[in-house]
Coordinates of C-alpha atoms in Angstrom, one line a residue:
X1 CA 182.2 122.3 99.6
X2 CA 179.0 123.0 101.4
X3 CA 177.7 119.7 102.8
X4 CA 174.1 121.0 103.7
X5 CA 171.3 119.3 101.7
X6 CA 168.0 120.8 100.9
X7 CA 164.9 118.9 102.2
X8 CA 161.4 119.2 100.8
X9 CA 159.7 119.8 104.1
X10 CA 156.4 121.1 102.8
X11 CA 155.7 120.1 99.1
X12 CA 152.6 121.8 97.6
X13 CA 150.1 120.5 94.9
X14 CA 150.3 122.3 91.7
X15 CA 147.1 124.1 92.5
X16 CA 148.3 125.2 96.0
X17 CA 151.6 126.4 94.5
X18 CA 150.0 128.5 91.8
X19 CA 147.6 130.1 94.2
X20 CA 150.7 131.0 96.4
X21 CA 152.5 132.4 93.4
X22 CA 149.6 134.5 92.2
X23 CA 148.8 135.7 95.8
X24 CA 152.3 137.2 95.9
X25 CA 152.7 138.3 92.2
X26 CA 149.5 138.7 90.6
X27 CA 149.6 142.6 91.0
X28 CA 152.8 142.6 89.0
X29 CA 152.1 144.2 85.5
X30 CA 154.9 145.5 83.3
X31 CA 155.3 149.3 82.5
X32 CA 153.5 150.9 79.5
X33 CA 155.4 151.8 76.5
X34 CA 154.6 153.6 73.2
X35 CA 155.4 151.8 70.0
X36 CA 154.7 151.8 66.3
X37 CA 151.6 149.9 65.4
X38 CA 153.6 148.0 62.6
X39 CA 155.8 146.5 65.5
X40 CA 152.9 145.7 67.9
X41 CA 151.7 142.3 66.9
X42 CA 151.1 140.0 69.9
X43 CA 151.1 143.0 72.3
X44 CA 148.2 144.0 74.7
X45 CA 146.7 147.6 74.6
X46 CA 147.1 149.6 77.8
X47 CA 144.7 152.2 76.5
X48 CA 141.6 152.2 74.3
X49 CA 142.4 152.8 70.6
X50 CA 140.1 155.3 69.1
X51 CA 140.0 156.0 65.3
X52 CA 141.6 159.3 64.5
X53 CA 140.2 159.3 60.8
X54 CA 137.2 157.6 59.0
X55 CA 137.9 154.7 56.7
X56 CA 137.4 155.3 54.0
X57 CA 137.8 159.0 54.6
X58 CA 136.2 159.9 51.2
X59 CA 133.5 158.4 49.0
X60 CA 135.3 155.8 47.0
X61 CA 134.4 153.9 43.7
X62 CA 133.8 150.2 44.5
X63 CA 133.8 149.2 40.7
X64 CA 135.6 150.3 37.4
X65 CA 133.2 152.3 35.2
X66 CA 131.8 155.8 35.2
X67 CA 130.7 158.0 38.2
X68 CA 127.4 159.8 37.8
X69 CA 124.6 161.6 39.7
X70 CA 122.1 158.6 39.9
X71 CA 119.2 161.2 39.1
X72 CA 120.7 161.6 35.4
X73 CA 120.1 157.9 34.8
X74 CA 116.4 157.7 35.8
X75 CA 114.2 156.7 32.9
X76 CA 116.9 154.7 31.0
X77 CA 115.8 151.2 29.7
X78 CA 116.4 148.8 26.8
X79 CA 113.6 150.4 24.7
X80 CA 114.7 154.1 25.6
X81 CA 118.4 154.1 26.5
X82 CA 120.0 157.2 27.8
X83 CA 123.3 158.9 26.5
X84 CA 125.8 160.2 28.9
X85 CA 128.7 162.5 28.0
X86 CA 132.0 161.7 29.8
X87 CA 133.6 164.8 31.5
X88 CA 130.1 166.5 31.5
X89 CA 127.6 164.3 33.2
X90 CA 129.7 161.2 33.7
X91 CA 133.3 160.7 34.8
X92 CA 135.6 157.6 34.1
X93 CA 136.8 156.2 37.4
X94 CA 138.7 153.2 38.8
X95 CA 138.0 151.1 41.7
X96 CA 139.2 152.8 45.0
X97 CA 139.5 156.3 43.5
X98 CA 137.6 159.3 45.0
X99 CA 134.1 160.0 43.6
X100 CA 134.1 163.3 41.6
X101 CA 132.1 166.2 43.3
X102 CA 128.4 165.9 42.3
X103 CA 128.4 162.2 41.7
X104 CA 126.8 159.4 43.9
X105 CA 126.9 156.2 41.8
X106 CA 129.1 154.1 39.5
X107 CA 128.0 152.3 36.5
X108 CA 130.0 149.2 35.9
X109 CA 132.1 149.3 32.7
X110 CA 130.5 146.1 31.7
X111 CA 127.0 147.7 31.5
X112 CA 128.1 150.7 29.2
X113 CA 127.7 150.8 25.4
X114 CA 130.5 153.0 24.2
X115 CA 129.3 154.9 21.2
X116 CA 132.4 157.1 20.7
X117 CA 134.9 159.1 22.9
X118 CA 132.2 161.6 23.8
X119 CA 129.2 159.4 24.3
X120 CA 128.3 156.2 26.2
X121 CA 124.8 154.6 26.4
X122 CA 123.1 153.0 29.3
X123 CA 120.0 150.8 29.3
X124 CA 119.1 150.8 32.9
X125 CA 119.2 153.4 35.7
X126 CA 121.2 153.2 38.9
X127 CA 120.4 154.1 42.4
X128 CA 122.1 156.5 44.6
X129 CA 125.4 155.1 46.3
X130 CA 125.3 152.0 44.1
X131 CA 128.9 150.6 43.7
X132 CA 130.2 153.3 46.1
X133 CA 132.0 152.9 49.4
X134 CA 130.7 155.7 51.4
X135 CA 132.9 157.7 53.7
X136 CA 133.1 156.1 57.2
X137 CA 131.5 152.9 55.8
X138 CA 134.1 150.7 57.6
X139 CA 135.5 153.0 60.4
X140 CA 134.2 156.4 61.7
X141 CA 136.6 158.9 63.3
X142 CA 136.4 158.6 67.1
X143 CA 135.0 155.2 66.9
X144 CA 136.4 152.8 69.6
X145 CA 138.3 150.2 67.6
X146 CA 139.8 148.2 70.5
X147 CA 139.4 148.5 74.3
X148 CA 142.4 148.3 76.6
X149 CA 143.4 144.8 77.3
X150 CA 142.9 143.8 73.6
X151 CA 145.6 141.6 72.2
X152 CA 146.7 142.9 68.8
X153 CA 146.8 140.3 66.0
X154 CA 147.5 140.6 62.2
X155 CA 143.9 141.8 61.5
X156 CA 144.1 144.4 64.2
X157 CA 147.1 146.0 62.6
X158 CA 145.0 146.6 59.4
X159 CA 142.1 148.3 61.4
X160 CA 144.4 150.4 63.5
X161 CA 146.4 151.7 60.4
X162 CA 143.2 152.4 58.5
X163 CA 141.8 154.2 61.4
X164 CA 144.9 156.6 61.4
X165 CA 146.4 155.1 64.6
X166 CA 150.1 154.8 63.9
X167 CA 151.4 154.4 67.5
X168 CA 149.8 152.6 70.4
X169 CA 150.4 152.2 74.2
X170 CA 151.0 148.6 75.2
X171 CA 152.4 146.6 78.3
X172 CA 156.1 146.1 77.8
X173 CA 157.5 142.7 77.3
X174 CA 158.7 141.3 80.5
X175 CA 162.5 140.9 80.8
X176 CA 163.7 137.6 82.1
X177 CA 167.2 136.7 83.1
X178 CA 168.2 133.0 82.8
X179 CA 171.1 131.9 84.9
X180 CA 172.4 128.4 83.9
X181 CA 174.4 126.7 86.7
X182 CA 176.3 123.4 87.0
X183 CA 179.9 122.6 87.0
X184 CA 179.3 119.7 84.6
X185 CA 177.7 121.9 81.9
X186 CA 179.4 123.0 78.7
X187 CA 178.0 125.7 76.4
X188 CA 177.6 124.8 72.9
X189 CA 179.8 127.4 71.3
X190 CA 182.7 126.2 73.7
X191 CA 182.4 122.6 72.7
X192 CA 184.6 120.5 70.2
X193 CA 182.6 117.4 69.9
X194 CA 185.7 115.1 69.4
X195 CA 186.9 116.5 72.9
X196 CA 183.9 115.8 75.1
X197 CA 184.7 113.8 78.0
X198 CA 182.5 111.5 80.2
X199 CA 180.7 113.8 82.7
X200 CA 180.5 116.7 80.2
X201 CA 176.9 117.8 79.4
X202 CA 175.8 120.1 76.7
X203 CA 173.8 123.0 78.2
X204 CA 170.6 123.3 76.5
X205 CA 168.1 124.6 79.1
X206 CA 168.9 128.2 78.8
X207 CA 168.0 128.2 75.0
X208 CA 165.0 126.1 75.6
X209 CA 163.6 128.3 78.3
X210 CA 164.6 131.4 76.4
X211 CA 162.3 130.1 73.5
X212 CA 159.6 129.5 75.9
X213 CA 159.9 133.0 77.3
X214 CA 159.4 134.3 73.7
X215 CA 156.5 132.0 73.3
X216 CA 155.0 133.7 76.4
X217 CA 155.5 137.2 75.0
X218 CA 158.6 137.9 77.0
X219 CA 162.2 138.8 76.1
X220 CA 165.2 137.1 77.7
X221 CA 168.9 137.4 78.2
X222 CA 171.1 134.4 79.2
X223 CA 173.9 134.9 81.8
X224 CA 177.2 133.3 81.3
X225 CA 177.5 129.7 82.7
X226 CA 178.0 129.7 86.6
X227 CA 179.7 126.8 88.3
X228 CA 178.3 125.3 91.4
X229 CA 179.6 128.2 93.7
X230 CA 177.1 129.8 96.3
X231 CA 178.7 133.1 96.3
X232 CA 179.0 133.5 92.4
X233 CA 175.4 132.5 92.0
X234 CA 174.2 134.8 94.9
X235 CA 176.0 137.7 93.4
X236 CA 174.4 137.2 89.9
X237 CA 170.9 136.9 91.4
X238 CA 171.3 140.1 93.6
X239 CA 172.7 142.2 90.7
X240 CA 169.9 141.2 88.4
X241 CA 167.3 141.9 91.1
X242 CA 168.6 145.4 91.5
X243 CA 168.3 145.9 87.7
X244 CA 165.3 146.2 85.4
X245 CA 164.6 142.4 85.1
X246 CA 161.0 141.4 85.8
X247 CA 161.8 137.7 86.4
X248 CA 164.9 135.7 87.2
X249 CA 165.2 132.0 86.5
X250 CA 168.1 129.9 88.1
X251 CA 168.5 126.7 86.1
X252 CA 169.7 123.8 88.1
X253 CA 170.5 123.7 91.8
X254 CA 167.0 123.3 93.1
X255 CA 167.1 119.6 94.2
X256 CA 168.5 118.2 97.5
X257 CA 172.1 117.7 96.6
X258 CA 175.0 119.2 98.5
X259 CA 175.8 121.5 95.5
X260 CA 172.3 122.6 94.9
X261 CA 172.4 126.3 95.9
X262 CA 169.2 127.8 94.6
X263 CA 167.3 127.6 97.8
X264 CA 170.2 129.1 99.8
X265 CA 170.5 131.9 97.3
X266 CA 166.8 132.9 97.4
X267 CA 166.5 132.6 101.2
X268 CA 169.7 134.6 101.9
X269 CA 168.7 137.5 99.6
X270 CA 164.8 137.4 100.1
X271 CA 162.2 134.9 100.9
X272 CA 161.2 131.5 99.5
X273 CA 157.5 130.7 99.1
X274 CA 157.4 127.1 97.6
X275 CA 160.1 124.5 97.5
X276 CA 158.9 121.2 96.0
X277 CA 155.7 120.5 94.1
X278 CA 153.8 117.3 93.9
X279 CA 154.4 116.8 90.2
X280 CA 156.6 114.5 88.1
X281 CA 158.7 115.8 86.4
X282 CA 159.6 118.9 88.1
X283 CA 159.2 118.1 91.8
X284 CA 162.3 120.2 92.9
X285 CA 160.8 123.4 91.5
X286 CA 160.9 126.4 93.8
X287 CA 160.1 130.1 93.8
X288 CA 160.4 133.1 95.9
X289 CA 161.2 136.8 96.0
X290 CA 164.4 138.8 96.0
X291 CA 163.8 142.4 96.7
X292 CA 160.5 142.8 94.4
X293 CA 161.5 140.3 91.7
X294 CA 160.2 136.8 91.3
X295 CA 162.9 134.2 91.2
X296 CA 162.4 130.7 90.1
X297 CA 164.6 127.7 90.8
X298 CA 164.1 125.6 87.8
X299 CA 165.1 121.9 87.8
X300 CA 168.1 121.0 85.7
X301 CA 166.6 118.0 83.9
X302 CA 165.3 119.2 80.5
X303 CA 161.8 117.8 80.7
X304 CA 161.4 118.8 84.4
X305 CA 162.6 122.3 83.5
X306 CA 160.1 122.6 80.7
X307 CA 157.2 121.3 82.8
X308 CA 158.1 123.6 85.7
X309 CA 158.4 126.6 83.4
X310 CA 155.1 126.0 81.7
X311 CA 153.2 125.5 84.8
X312 CA 154.5 128.4 86.8
X313 CA 156.8 130.9 85.2
X314 CA 155.0 131.0 81.9
X315 CA 151.6 131.7 83.4
X316 CA 153.0 134.5 85.5
X317 CA 154.7 136.1 82.4
X318 CA 151.4 136.1 80.7
X319 CA 149.7 137.8 83.6
X320 CA 152.4 140.5 83.7
X321 CA 151.3 141.6 80.2
X322 CA 147.5 141.0 80.8
X323 CA 147.7 138.3 78.2
X324 CA 145.0 135.3 78.4
X325 CA 146.1 131.9 79.5
X326 CA 147.3 129.8 76.8
X327 CA 144.5 127.6 75.3
X328 CA 144.7 123.9 76.0
X329 CA 143.2 121.6 73.5
X330 CA 142.6 118.1 74.9
X331 CA 141.0 114.9 73.6
X332 CA 140.0 111.5 74.9
X333 CA 142.6 108.9 74.2
X334 CA 142.8 105.1 75.1
X335 CA 146.1 103.9 76.4
X336 CA 147.5 101.0 74.4
X337 CA 148.6 99.2 77.7
X338 CA 148.2 99.8 81.4
X339 CA 150.1 102.8 82.8
X340 CA 151.4 102.6 86.4
X341 CA 151.9 105.8 88.5
X342 CA 153.1 106.9 91.8
X343 CA 150.6 107.9 94.5
X344 CA 151.2 111.4 95.8
X345 CA 152.7 113.0 92.6
X346 CA 150.7 114.3 89.5
X347 CA 152.4 113.0 86.6
X348 CA 152.9 114.7 83.2
X349 CA 153.1 111.6 80.9
X350 CA 154.4 112.1 77.3
X351 CA 152.6 110.0 74.8
X352 CA 152.3 109.3 71.1
X353 CA 148.9 109.5 69.7
X354 CA 147.4 107.8 66.6
X355 CA 144.1 107.3 65.2
X356 CA 143.2 103.8 64.4
X357 CA 139.7 102.7 63.3
X358 CA 138.3 106.1 64.4
X359 CA 139.8 105.7 68.0
X360 CA 142.8 107.7 69.4
X361 CA 145.3 105.4 70.8
X362 CA 148.1 106.6 73.1
X363 CA 151.3 104.9 73.7
X364 CA 153.6 106.3 76.4
X365 CA 157.2 107.5 75.9
X366 CA 160.1 107.0 78.4
X367 CA 159.4 108.8 81.4
X368 CA 163.0 110.1 82.3
X369 CA 162.9 113.9 83.1
X370 CA 166.2 114.1 81.2
X371 CA 164.9 112.8 78.0
X372 CA 163.9 115.9 76.0
X373 CA 163.3 113.8 72.9
X374 CA 160.2 112.5 74.7
X375 CA 158.8 116.1 74.3
X376 CA 160.0 116.4 70.7
X377 CA 158.4 113.1 69.7
X378 CA 155.2 113.4 71.8
X379 CA 151.8 114.1 70.3
X380 CA 150.2 114.9 73.6
X381 CA 150.4 114.8 77.5
X382 CA 148.4 112.9 79.9
X383 CA 148.1 114.3 83.3
X384 CA 147.8 111.4 85.8
X385 CA 146.2 112.7 89.1
X386 CA 148.2 112.4 92.4
X387 CA 145.5 110.3 94.0
X388 CA 145.5 107.3 91.6
X389 CA 148.1 104.5 90.9
X390 CA 147.7 104.4 87.3
X391 CA 145.3 104.0 84.1
X392 CA 144.2 100.7 82.8
X393 CA 144.5 99.7 79.2
X394 CA 141.7 101.1 76.9
X395 CA 140.5 103.4 79.7
X396 CA 139.5 106.8 78.2
X397 CA 141.5 109.6 79.5
X398 CA 142.0 113.2 78.6
X399 CA 145.3 114.2 76.7
X400 CA 146.4 117.6 76.0
X401 CA 147.5 117.9 72.4
X402 CA 150.9 119.1 71.3
X403 CA 150.2 118.7 67.6
X404 CA 147.1 119.5 65.6
X405 CA 144.4 116.7 65.7
X406 CA 144.6 116.8 61.8
X407 CA 148.2 115.9 61.8
X408 CA 147.5 112.9 64.3
X409 CA 144.7 111.7 61.9
X410 CA 147.3 111.6 59.1
X411 CA 149.9 109.6 61.0
X412 CA 150.8 106.1 60.2
X413 CA 151.1 104.2 63.5
X414 CA 153.8 101.5 63.3
X415 CA 154.3 99.5 66.5
X416 CA 156.6 96.4 67.0
X417 CA 160.3 95.8 66.5
X418 CA 162.7 98.6 66.2
X419 CA 164.7 99.1 63.0
X420 CA 166.8 102.0 61.8
X421 CA 165.2 102.0 58.4
X422 CA 161.9 103.3 60.1
X423 CA 163.6 106.6 60.6
X424 CA 164.5 106.9 57.0
X425 CA 161.0 105.9 56.1
X426 CA 159.6 108.5 58.3
X427 CA 161.9 111.1 56.5
X428 CA 161.2 109.9 52.9
X429 CA 157.4 110.0 53.4
X430 CA 157.6 113.7 54.5
X431 CA 159.4 114.4 51.1
X432 CA 156.5 112.8 49.2
X433 CA 153.6 114.1 51.2
X434 CA 153.8 116.9 53.9
X435 CA 150.4 115.7 55.2
X436 CA 151.4 112.1 56.1
X437 CA 153.7 111.3 59.0
X438 CA 155.1 108.1 60.6
X439 CA 155.0 107.4 64.3
X440 CA 156.9 104.2 65.4
X441 CA 157.0 102.8 68.9
X442 CA 159.3 100.0 69.8
X443 CA 157.7 97.2 71.9
X444 CA 159.2 94.1 70.0
X445 CA 157.8 92.0 67.4
X446 CA 155.3 90.2 69.6
X447 CA 154.2 93.6 71.1
X448 CA 153.5 94.6 67.4
X449 CA 151.3 91.5 66.9
X450 CA 149.4 92.2 70.2
X451 CA 148.9 95.8 69.0
X452 CA 147.4 94.7 65.7
X453 CA 145.2 92.2 67.7
X454 CA 144.0 95.2 70.0
X455 CA 143.4 97.6 67.1
X456 CA 146.1 99.9 68.3
X457 CA 148.1 100.3 65.2
X458 CA 148.1 100.4 61.4
X459 CA 151.0 98.0 61.0
X460 CA 153.7 96.2 62.9
X461 CA 157.4 95.6 62.3
X462 CA 158.3 92.0 63.1
X463 CA 161.1 89.5 62.5
X464 CA 159.9 86.4 64.4
X465 CA 161.8 83.3 63.5
X466 CA 160.2 80.0 63.3
X467 CA 162.9 77.5 64.4
X468 CA 161.0 74.7 62.9
X469 CA 161.4 75.7 59.3
X470 CA 163.4 78.9 59.3
X471 CA 160.5 81.1 58.1
X472 CA 159.6 84.5 59.5
X473 CA 156.4 85.9 61.0
X474 CA 153.9 83.7 59.1
X475 CA 153.6 80.9 61.8
X476 CA 153.2 83.6 64.5
X477 CA 150.5 85.4 62.6
X478 CA 148.5 82.2 62.2
X479 CA 148.8 81.5 65.9
X480 CA 148.2 84.8 67.4
X481 CA 146.0 86.5 64.7
X482 CA 143.9 83.6 63.4
X483 CA 140.7 85.6 62.6
X484 CA 142.6 88.6 60.9
X485 CA 143.4 89.0 57.3
X486 CA 146.8 90.6 57.0
X487 CA 149.4 91.4 54.5
X488 CA 153.1 90.8 55.1
X489 CA 155.4 93.1 53.1
X490 CA 159.1 92.8 53.3
X491 CA 160.8 96.0 54.4
X492 CA 164.5 94.7 54.5
X493 CA 166.9 91.7 54.9
X494 CA 169.2 92.6 57.6
X495 CA 172.3 91.1 59.4
X496 CA 171.9 90.4 63.1
X497 CA 175.1 89.7 65.2
X498 CA 177.0 90.6 68.3
X499 CA 177.8 94.3 68.7
X500 CA 181.3 94.6 70.3
X501 CA 183.7 97.4 71.2
X502 CA 185.7 98.8 68.3
X503 CA 188.7 96.7 67.4
X504 CA 187.0 93.8 69.4
X505 CA 189.6 93.9 72.3
X506 CA 188.3 90.8 73.9
X507 CA 188.4 88.9 70.7
X508 CA 184.6 87.9 70.7
X509 CA 183.9 85.5 68.0
X510 CA 180.6 83.7 68.8
X511 CA 177.7 83.6 71.2
X512 CA 179.6 80.7 73.0
X513 CA 182.3 83.2 74.1
X514 CA 179.8 85.0 76.2
X515 CA 179.8 82.2 78.6
X516 CA 183.4 81.0 78.1
X517 CA 184.9 84.4 78.7
X518 CA 182.4 85.5 81.3
X519 CA 181.3 88.5 79.4
X520 CA 178.8 91.2 80.4
X521 CA 175.9 91.0 77.9
X522 CA 172.9 93.4 77.2
X523 CA 169.7 91.6 76.0
X524 CA 166.5 92.8 74.2
X525 CA 163.3 93.0 75.9
X526 CA 161.0 89.9 76.1
X527 CA 158.7 89.5 73.1
X528 CA 161.4 91.0 70.7
X529 CA 162.3 89.1 67.7
X530 CA 166.1 89.6 68.6
X531 CA 165.4 88.0 72.1
X532 CA 163.6 85.2 70.4
X533 CA 166.5 84.7 68.1
X534 CA 168.9 84.8 71.0
X535 CA 166.9 82.3 72.9
X536 CA 167.0 80.0 69.9
X537 CA 170.7 80.3 69.4
X538 CA 171.4 79.5 73.2
X539 CA 169.1 76.4 72.9
X540 CA 170.9 75.2 69.8
X541 CA 174.4 75.7 71.5
X542 CA 173.1 73.9 74.5
X543 CA 173.4 76.9 76.7
X544 CA 171.2 78.2 79.5
X545 CA 170.1 81.7 80.2
X546 CA 171.9 81.4 83.5
X547 CA 175.3 81.0 81.5
X548 CA 174.9 84.6 80.1
X549 CA 175.9 87.4 82.6
X550 CA 173.4 90.2 82.1
X551 CA 170.8 88.0 80.3
X552 CA 168.0 89.7 82.5
X553 CA 169.1 93.3 81.6
X554 CA 167.5 94.6 78.5
X555 CA 167.0 97.5 76.1
X556 CA 164.3 98.4 73.6
X557 CA 166.1 99.4 70.5
X558 CA 169.1 98.3 68.5
X559 CA 170.7 101.7 69.0
X560 CA 170.3 101.5 72.9
X561 CA 172.1 98.3 72.8
X562 CA 175.0 99.7 70.7
X563 CA 175.2 102.8 73.1
X564 CA 175.4 100.3 76.0
X565 CA 178.5 98.6 74.3
X566 CA 180.1 102.1 73.4
X567 CA 179.7 103.4 77.0
X568 CA 181.6 100.3 78.3
X569 CA 178.6 99.2 80.4
X570 CA 178.7 95.8 78.7
X571 CA 181.0 93.8 76.5
X572 CA 178.5 92.8 73.9
X573 CA 174.7 92.8 72.8
X574 CA 172.7 91.2 69.9
X575 CA 171.7 93.8 67.4
X576 CA 171.8 94.7 63.8
X577 CA 174.8 95.7 61.8
X578 CA 173.5 99.2 61.1
X579 CA 173.4 100.1 64.7
X580 CA 177.1 99.0 65.2
X581 CA 178.2 100.8 62.1
X582 CA 176.3 104.1 63.2
X583 CA 178.5 104.2 66.4
X584 CA 181.7 102.9 64.8
X585 CA 181.6 99.6 66.6
X586 CA 182.7 96.1 65.5
X587 CA 180.2 93.5 64.5
X588 CA 180.3 89.7 64.6
X589 CA 177.6 88.4 62.1
X590 CA 175.2 85.6 63.5
X591 CA 172.3 85.4 60.9
X592 CA 170.7 87.3 58.0
X593 CA 167.0 87.7 58.9
X594 CA 163.8 89.0 57.3
X595 CA 162.3 92.2 58.7
X596 CA 158.7 92.6 57.4
X597 CA 155.7 95.0 57.8
X598 CA 152.5 93.3 58.9
X599 CA 149.5 95.3 57.7
X600 CA 145.8 94.5 58.6
X601 CA 143.7 94.2 55.5
X602 CA 141.3 97.0 56.4
X603 CA 144.2 99.5 56.3
X604 CA 146.1 98.0 53.3
X605 CA 144.3 99.9 50.5
X606 CA 144.0 103.3 52.4
X607 CA 145.8 106.2 50.6
X608 CA 148.4 106.7 53.3
X609 CA 149.4 103.1 53.5
X610 CA 149.6 102.9 49.7
X611 CA 151.8 106.1 49.7
X612 CA 154.2 104.3 52.1
X613 CA 154.3 101.0 50.2
X614 CA 155.2 103.0 47.0
X615 CA 158.0 104.8 48.8
X616 CA 159.7 101.6 50.1
X617 CA 159.8 100.3 46.4
X618 CA 161.7 103.4 45.1
X619 CA 165.3 103.2 44.3
X620 CA 166.0 106.3 46.4
X621 CA 164.8 104.6 49.5
X622 CA 166.7 101.4 48.8
X623 CA 169.8 103.3 48.2
X624 CA 169.4 105.1 51.5
X625 CA 168.9 101.8 53.3
X626 CA 171.9 100.2 51.7
X627 CA 174.1 103.1 52.8
X628 CA 173.5 102.2 56.4
X629 CA 175.4 98.9 56.0
X630 CA 174.1 95.4 57.0
X631 CA 171.0 95.6 54.8
X632 CA 169.7 93.8 51.8
X633 CA 166.9 95.2 49.6
X634 CA 166.5 92.3 47.2
X635 CA 163.0 91.5 48.6
X636 CA 162.0 95.1 49.7
X637 CA 158.3 95.9 48.9
X638 CA 157.6 92.3 48.0
X639 CA 154.3 90.6 49.3
X640 CA 155.5 87.8 51.5
X641 CA 152.1 86.7 52.6
X642 CA 148.4 87.6 52.3

C-alpha cells in the first residue's frame, strides 16, 4: 500500500481554476467531419451553409382552384361576370403544384361559379401572383442560410433540406473516456441485491457523468472498473491519452487519502495544473494534461462529481465544439430559515423552491456530497460566496433553477412532520394532474406550524399531542397561530411505537426497557410530534431524558430512524409501523395517533389544494395507504377543525 497522502497546497477559486483551464485548453477544438443533415441536430457548422437550390424552385399554387393569366380576368364583376374555359385559358390546380406555363395567378375554388365541365364563371378579377408562391420566395440559390458556428436545431434541418443541402461539415462530438476507480465499488450488472455486503457501494458515477457528457454534446465510453492500484490506473490513462480521446475523467482518487492515486497518475504521465478548488461540494477536483489530452480527477462522491463536472469538464466540452455556454436561469428566493456556511468555500446549496403568496420560498436539502437524491429532489441551487458565513432567513438571494418556473408555481409545498403517505400522495396527484406536484420537507410538526406562521408553505403535516385532553394539533394551533384561520383535515390514523431489529433479539417490550436494559436509542428532532410524544411517555413513566442512552441523537424522518435500527447503529427508535414494515423490522406498538394536514384558509379553496383533497378521499388512495401497514383511513379526508 502506498502511504503517501495528497495535500491541497494551493487551492484555487472557481474563477481562478476556470481561467487556468481555458488558458491551457481553449485552443482545443475537435476535428471537422461530414455528416447527413438529418443526423446533424445539435451540431455546430464548421463551414457556412449556402443554398444549392431555391425554395420553392418553381412557381407553386398557394391555394386549390384554377390557374390563370391574371390579364384574362380583368373587367370581371358581379354585373358582367367573365367565363373561363378549363384546359384553354384556365387550369385546375391543387395547393403546392407547379403553375402551368403562361399562368401567374390562382383563383380560389370558393370564388368560382361552375357552370358545366367546360365553363366556369368569375365575378371579380385577380392580380398577378395572387395566391402563388413565387420561385425563390423562401430561399434563393447561393443564399447564405447559416454562417459557420451556427448550432443546428430542428428548424434549421428544414431550411437546409429545402435549400438542397443534404450534407454539412460540423465539429465532431468530443470523445470522453470515463474511468471509475475504487476497491469498494460494484458495477450494477455484477450485483445481486441479496448478496450486497457492508462496504459494497453501487457504482453510479460513470453512468451519471456519461449522461452529462451527452448533455454537453459529447460521446463517452466507460472503462471497466479499476481497483485502487496506481499502476493499473496509470496504464489505463496512458493508453487512453495515446488514442483518439478528447478528454479523460478519472472518477475517485482525487482526495487526500492514502489510496487516492489520481494526482500521482497525472503528475507521473504529464502535468497537473489545479488540485483543489474552493467550492463545496467538489473541493478535491483536479485537472492536468497527459500528452495533449486534458485529464480530470473527479471526486467520488456523487454530488461532488456532478458539481465538478458541470463547473469544469462540461464547459470545456462545449468549447471544443464551439457550442455556447449553457444558459442559466435564476430567480430571487427567500430562505425559509437561516443558512450557515463555511468561510473560504463557495457552496452549491441544493434547495426546494415553492411559490407561496407570490413569493418564492427556498428550503435547503441535506448538504452531504454523497446524497445524489438532493439533486433529484432539488428545484434550484443557491451559490453561497466564499466570503460570507451564511444567509439570514427571508434575505433575498439568487437561485439557479433546475426546473421550469411554471412547474414550481404549480407545486404544493407541504412542510412539517414526515409521513410515508406523503410519497403516495405525491405520486397519486401526478396521475390525476401532470401540472401539479407535491414538495414536502421534513422539519417536524412544530416546524410546520412555524412555516405556516411565516407564510412559507401551503400546508403543514402535524401530529401534536395535547397531553391534557388527548387531542391532536388544535391546542397548538390556538397557541401558535392565534390570528390565522386554518382548516385541519385528517390524512391518516397511524400506529407509533418502537422500531426494533427483526425477531426483536433483545426482547424489547416497552419504553421502560430502554432504561432497564441500557439500550441505544435514536430520537427524532426537537419540535417533531414524535419527539413530543416520546417526552410525554417518559414523563408519564417517571423517566428522565438522562435515562435514555442516545436521547440527544436525532433523525428527521421515520425511515431514517428505521435505517438506524437496520444498520445496527441503535437498538430502537420511536417511529411509525409503516417504516418498520418497509425495512422488514419488528414493531412494538405504543399509541395510535392522528396525523393531520393544516391548511391556511387563503389556500384552502385554490384549485391545486382542492385537487389534493379530492385525491385523499378516493378509495384508491386509501387502499394504497392501508397496504403500507400500520395505518387507519376511517377519518381520512374529514374536516377536524376549521
